[in-house]
mmCIF file with all atom_site columns, C-alpha atoms in Angstrom:
data_model
loop_
_atom_site.group_PDB
_atom_site.id
_atom_site.type_symbol
_atom_site.label_atom_id
_atom_site.label_alt_id
_atom_site.label_comp_id
_atom_site.label_asym_id
_atom_site.label_entity_id
_atom_site.label_seq_id
_atom_site.pdbx_PDB_ins_code
_atom_site.Cartn_x
_atom_site.Cartn_y
_atom_site.Cartn_z
_atom_site.occupancy
_atom_site.B_iso_or_equiv
_atom_site.pdbx_formal_charge
_atom_site.auth_seq_id
_atom_site.auth_comp_id
_atom_site.auth_asym_id
_atom_site.auth_atom_id
_atom_site.pdbx_PDB_model_num
ATOM 1   C CA . ALA A 1 1   ? 62.968 -167.793 109.606 1.00 43.00 ? 1   ALA A CA 1
ATOM 2   C CA . VAL A 1 2   ? 66.136 -167.969 112.719 1.00 43.00 ? 2   VAL A CA 1
ATOM 3   C CA . VAL A 1 3   ? 64.380 -170.314 115.415 1.00 48.00 ? 3   VAL A CA 1
ATOM 4   C CA . SER A 1 4   ? 66.939 -171.826 117.419 1.00 48.00 ? 4   SER A CA 1
ATOM 5   C CA . THR A 1 5   ? 66.005 -175.354 118.980 1.00 46.00 ? 5   THR A CA 1
ATOM 6   C CA . GLN A 1 6   ? 65.681 -173.380 123.149 1.00 54.00 ? 6   GLN A CA 1
ATOM 7   C CA . SER A 1 7   ? 62.656 -172.891 121.270 1.00 56.00 ? 7   SER A CA 1
ATOM 8   C CA . THR A 1 8   ? 60.844 -175.938 121.708 1.00 55.00 ? 8   THR A CA 1
ATOM 9   C CA . GLY A 1 9   ? 63.040 -176.997 125.233 1.00 53.00 ? 9   GLY A CA 1
ATOM 10  C CA . GLY A 1 10  ? 60.094 -174.948 126.911 1.00 74.00 ? 10  GLY A CA 1
ATOM 11  C CA . VAL A 1 11  ? 57.715 -178.276 125.719 1.00 87.00 ? 11  VAL A CA 1
ATOM 12  C CA . GLU A 1 12  ? 57.113 -180.519 128.817 1.00 88.00 ? 12  GLU A CA 1
ATOM 13  C CA . GLY A 1 13  ? 59.134 -183.403 128.972 1.00 88.00 ? 13  GLY A CA 1
ATOM 14  C CA . VAL A 1 14  ? 61.468 -182.809 125.997 1.00 89.00 ? 14  VAL A CA 1
ATOM 15  C CA . LEU A 1 15  ? 64.953 -182.797 127.801 1.00 87.00 ? 15  LEU A CA 1
ATOM 16  C CA . GLN A 1 16  ? 67.110 -182.144 125.005 1.00 86.00 ? 16  GLN A CA 1
ATOM 17  C CA . VAL A 1 17  ? 66.530 -180.910 120.893 1.00 88.00 ? 17  VAL A CA 1
ATOM 18  C CA . PHE A 1 18  ? 68.979 -182.040 118.577 1.00 85.00 ? 18  PHE A CA 1
ATOM 19  C CA . ASP A 1 19  ? 69.343 -183.249 114.976 1.00 86.00 ? 19  ASP A CA 1
ATOM 20  C CA . PRO A 1 20  ? 67.782 -179.970 113.604 1.00 89.00 ? 20  PRO A CA 1
ATOM 21  C CA . HIS A 1 21  ? 68.033 -179.679 109.444 1.00 91.00 ? 21  HIS A CA 1
ATOM 22  C CA . LEU A 1 22  ? 66.250 -176.348 108.008 1.00 91.00 ? 22  LEU A CA 1
ATOM 23  C CA . TRP A 1 23  ? 65.716 -175.858 104.500 1.00 92.00 ? 23  TRP A CA 1
ATOM 24  C CA . GLN A 1 24  ? 63.312 -173.254 102.152 1.00 92.00 ? 24  GLN A CA 1
ATOM 25  C CA . TYR A 1 25  ? 61.124 -176.146 99.621  1.00 92.00 ? 25  TYR A CA 1
ATOM 26  C CA . SER A 1 26  ? 59.135 -172.943 97.964  1.00 93.00 ? 26  SER A CA 1
ATOM 27  C CA . SER A 1 27  ? 59.849 -169.892 97.825  1.00 92.00 ? 27  SER A CA 1
ATOM 28  C CA . SER A 1 28  ? 56.578 -170.131 100.133 1.00 93.00 ? 28  SER A CA 1
ATOM 29  C CA . THR A 1 29  ? 57.577 -173.471 101.824 1.00 94.00 ? 29  THR A CA 1
ATOM 30  C CA . LEU A 1 30  ? 60.243 -173.394 105.142 1.00 93.00 ? 30  LEU A CA 1
ATOM 31  C CA . VAL A 1 31  ? 60.489 -176.883 105.815 1.00 94.00 ? 31  VAL A CA 1
ATOM 32  C CA . VAL A 1 32  ? 62.017 -178.695 109.536 1.00 93.00 ? 32  VAL A CA 1
ATOM 33  C CA . SER A 1 33  ? 62.509 -181.593 110.622 1.00 93.00 ? 33  SER A CA 1
ATOM 34  C CA . LEU A 1 34  ? 64.400 -182.473 114.314 1.00 92.00 ? 34  LEU A CA 1
ATOM 35  C CA . ARG A 1 35  ? 64.544 -184.785 116.931 1.00 91.00 ? 35  ARG A CA 1
ATOM 36  C CA . VAL A 1 36  ? 63.159 -184.573 120.688 1.00 89.00 ? 36  VAL A CA 1
ATOM 37  C CA . TYR A 1 37  ? 64.609 -186.407 122.949 1.00 88.00 ? 37  TYR A CA 1
ATOM 38  C CA . VAL A 1 38  ? 62.018 -186.849 126.463 1.00 88.00 ? 38  VAL A CA 1
ATOM 39  C CA . ALA A 1 39  ? 61.653 -188.168 129.230 1.00 87.00 ? 39  ALA A CA 1
ATOM 40  C CA . GLY A 1 40  ? 61.106 -191.356 130.034 1.00 83.00 ? 40  GLY A CA 1
ATOM 41  C CA . GLN A 1 41  ? 56.742 -190.306 130.926 1.00 86.00 ? 41  GLN A CA 1
ATOM 42  C CA . ALA A 1 42  ? 56.601 -188.136 128.669 1.00 89.00 ? 42  ALA A CA 1
ATOM 43  C CA . SER A 1 43  ? 53.708 -187.651 126.066 1.00 91.00 ? 43  SER A CA 1
ATOM 44  C CA . GLU A 1 44  ? 54.892 -187.885 122.509 1.00 91.00 ? 44  GLU A CA 1
ATOM 45  C CA . GLN A 1 45  ? 51.638 -187.441 121.244 1.00 94.00 ? 45  GLN A CA 1
ATOM 46  C CA . GLN A 1 46  ? 51.638 -183.875 123.703 1.00 94.00 ? 46  GLN A CA 1
ATOM 47  C CA . VAL A 1 47  ? 55.573 -183.029 122.699 1.00 93.00 ? 47  VAL A CA 1
ATOM 48  C CA . ILE A 1 48  ? 54.948 -183.603 119.050 1.00 94.00 ? 48  ILE A CA 1
ATOM 49  C CA . GLY A 1 49  ? 51.778 -181.853 118.817 1.00 95.00 ? 49  GLY A CA 1
ATOM 50  C CA . ARG A 1 50  ? 53.872 -178.855 120.908 1.00 94.00 ? 50  ARG A CA 1
ATOM 51  C CA . THR A 1 51  ? 56.323 -178.979 119.188 1.00 93.00 ? 51  THR A CA 1
ATOM 52  C CA . VAL A 1 52  ? 55.098 -178.182 116.264 1.00 94.00 ? 52  VAL A CA 1
ATOM 53  C CA . ASP A 1 53  ? 53.322 -175.544 117.184 1.00 94.00 ? 53  ASP A CA 1
ATOM 54  C CA . ILE A 1 54  ? 56.171 -174.123 118.031 1.00 92.00 ? 54  ILE A CA 1
ATOM 55  C CA . MET A 1 55  ? 57.709 -174.308 114.667 1.00 92.00 ? 55  MET A CA 1
ATOM 56  C CA . LYS A 1 56  ? 54.919 -172.741 112.861 1.00 93.00 ? 56  LYS A CA 1
ATOM 57  C CA . GLU A 1 57  ? 54.889 -169.639 115.153 1.00 92.00 ? 57  GLU A CA 1
ATOM 58  C CA . HIS A 1 58  ? 58.724 -169.345 113.494 1.00 89.00 ? 58  HIS A CA 1
ATOM 59  C CA . GLY A 1 59  ? 57.008 -169.513 109.996 1.00 92.00 ? 59  GLY A CA 1
ATOM 60  C CA . PHE A 1 60  ? 57.930 -173.880 108.864 1.00 93.00 ? 60  PHE A CA 1
ATOM 61  C CA . SER A 1 61  ? 54.579 -174.918 107.230 1.00 95.00 ? 61  SER A CA 1
ATOM 62  C CA . GLU A 1 62  ? 55.650 -177.985 107.026 1.00 95.00 ? 62  GLU A CA 1
ATOM 63  C CA . VAL A 1 63  ? 57.431 -180.082 110.654 1.00 95.00 ? 63  VAL A CA 1
ATOM 64  C CA . SER A 1 64  ? 58.643 -183.356 111.448 1.00 95.00 ? 64  SER A CA 1
ATOM 65  C CA . VAL A 1 65  ? 59.683 -184.585 114.665 1.00 95.00 ? 65  VAL A CA 1
ATOM 66  C CA . GLN A 1 66  ? 60.699 -187.675 115.867 1.00 93.00 ? 66  GLN A CA 1
ATOM 67  C CA . VAL A 1 67  ? 60.497 -188.913 119.288 1.00 92.00 ? 67  VAL A CA 1
ATOM 68  C CA . GLU A 1 68  ? 62.871 -190.573 120.846 1.00 88.00 ? 68  GLU A CA 1
ATOM 69  C CA . LYS A 1 69  ? 62.460 -191.712 124.205 1.00 85.00 ? 69  LYS A CA 1
ATOM 70  C CA . GLU A 1 70  ? 64.371 -191.722 127.550 1.00 71.00 ? 70  GLU A CA 1
ATOM 71  C CA . LEU A 1 71  ? 65.683 -195.206 127.633 1.00 66.00 ? 71  LEU A CA 1
ATOM 72  C CA . TYR A 1 72  ? 65.601 -196.117 123.998 1.00 65.00 ? 72  TYR A CA 1
ATOM 73  C CA . LYS A 1 73  ? 68.745 -197.017 123.502 1.00 54.00 ? 73  LYS A CA 1
ATOM 74  C CA . LYS A 1 74  ? 68.512 -199.981 125.432 1.00 54.00 ? 74  LYS A CA 1
ATOM 75  C CA . ALA A 1 75  ? 66.723 -202.032 122.610 1.00 59.00 ? 75  ALA A CA 1
ATOM 76  C CA . LEU A 1 76  ? 69.843 -201.509 120.428 1.00 56.00 ? 76  LEU A CA 1
ATOM 77  C CA . LYS A 1 77  ? 72.444 -203.790 121.618 1.00 52.00 ? 77  LYS A CA 1
ATOM 78  C CA . SER A 1 78  ? 72.063 -205.827 118.234 1.00 53.00 ? 78  SER A CA 1
ATOM 79  C CA . TYR A 1 79  ? 73.087 -202.398 116.532 1.00 60.00 ? 79  TYR A CA 1
ATOM 80  C CA . GLY A 1 80  ? 77.001 -202.490 117.851 1.00 57.00 ? 80  GLY A CA 1
ATOM 81  C CA . PRO A 1 81  ? 79.553 -200.889 119.428 1.00 56.00 ? 81  PRO A CA 1
ATOM 82  C CA . SER A 1 82  ? 79.068 -197.597 117.196 1.00 59.00 ? 82  SER A CA 1
ATOM 83  C CA . LEU A 1 83  ? 75.829 -196.831 118.541 1.00 55.00 ? 83  LEU A CA 1
ATOM 84  C CA . LEU A 1 84  ? 75.996 -197.894 122.310 1.00 55.00 ? 84  LEU A CA 1
ATOM 85  C CA . ASP A 1 85  ? 79.132 -196.118 122.412 1.00 59.00 ? 85  ASP A CA 1
ATOM 86  C CA . SER A 1 86  ? 76.998 -192.912 122.134 1.00 61.00 ? 86  SER A CA 1
ATOM 87  C CA . ALA A 1 87  ? 74.486 -192.971 124.230 1.00 58.00 ? 87  ALA A CA 1
ATOM 88  C CA . GLY A 1 88  ? 76.927 -191.190 126.763 1.00 60.00 ? 88  GLY A CA 1
ATOM 89  C CA . ARG A 1 89  ? 76.483 -188.437 125.637 1.00 63.00 ? 89  ARG A CA 1
ATOM 90  C CA . PHE A 1 90  ? 72.775 -188.543 125.716 1.00 60.00 ? 90  PHE A CA 1
ATOM 91  C CA . GLY A 1 91  ? 73.329 -189.389 129.691 1.00 58.00 ? 91  GLY A CA 1
ATOM 92  C CA . LEU A 1 92  ? 72.415 -192.272 129.557 1.00 57.00 ? 92  LEU A CA 1
ATOM 93  C CA . GLY A 1 93  ? 74.621 -194.363 131.800 1.00 55.00 ? 93  GLY A CA 1
ATOM 94  C CA . GLN A 1 94  ? 77.267 -196.600 129.906 1.00 52.00 ? 94  GLN A CA 1
ATOM 95  C CA . TYR A 1 95  ? 77.339 -199.442 128.391 1.00 49.00 ? 95  TYR A CA 1
ATOM 96  C CA . THR A 1 96  ? 78.834 -202.404 126.845 1.00 50.00 ? 96  THR A CA 1
ATOM 97  C CA . ARG A 1 97  ? 79.151 -205.447 125.548 1.00 49.00 ? 97  ARG A CA 1
ATOM 98  C CA . TYR A 1 98  ? 80.080 -208.470 126.593 1.00 47.00 ? 98  TYR A CA 1
ATOM 99  C CA . ASP A 1 99  ? 80.102 -210.816 123.833 1.00 40.00 ? 99  ASP A CA 1
ATOM 100 C CA . SER A 1 100 ? 77.171 -210.495 123.162 1.00 41.00 ? 100 SER A CA 1
ATOM 101 C CA . VAL A 1 101 ? 75.769 -209.183 125.908 1.00 42.00 ? 101 VAL A CA 1
ATOM 102 C CA . LEU A 1 102 ? 74.693 -205.715 126.967 1.00 40.00 ? 102 LEU A CA 1
ATOM 103 C CA . SER A 1 103 ? 75.963 -204.162 130.464 1.00 41.00 ? 103 SER A CA 1
ATOM 104 C CA . VAL A 1 104 ? 74.238 -201.086 131.751 1.00 42.00 ? 104 VAL A CA 1
ATOM 105 C CA . HIS A 1 105 ? 76.307 -199.634 134.203 1.00 39.00 ? 105 HIS A CA 1
#
C-alpha cells in the first residue's frame, strides 16, 4: 500500500503528521505507526479513531497513533536542552533555559 502522510492531514484538528513507520508483519498483515501533532482543542479520541479508519481504508490491519497536543513541549523542561531545541521545528515558539527556569517567547 502506498500512503501519503497527507491522508491524515484532512482529519479535523491535525496540524502535522510525522515519524511514520510502515512495515509488512506477515504476508497478510500491514502495520503502520505514526505520530500526529494536533491543535489544543482537538479531541484525541476522534483524531485516533478517524486516523485508524483512514489507515485501514489504505489496507493496514494494525495501526498505532500517538497524539501530541499543541503546547505539550512546555512539559518537557525537565528533559534538557536537546528536546527544547526541537520545539521550533514544530512551531511551538522559542524555548530557552536559564539555570532551572524555562522561558517561553
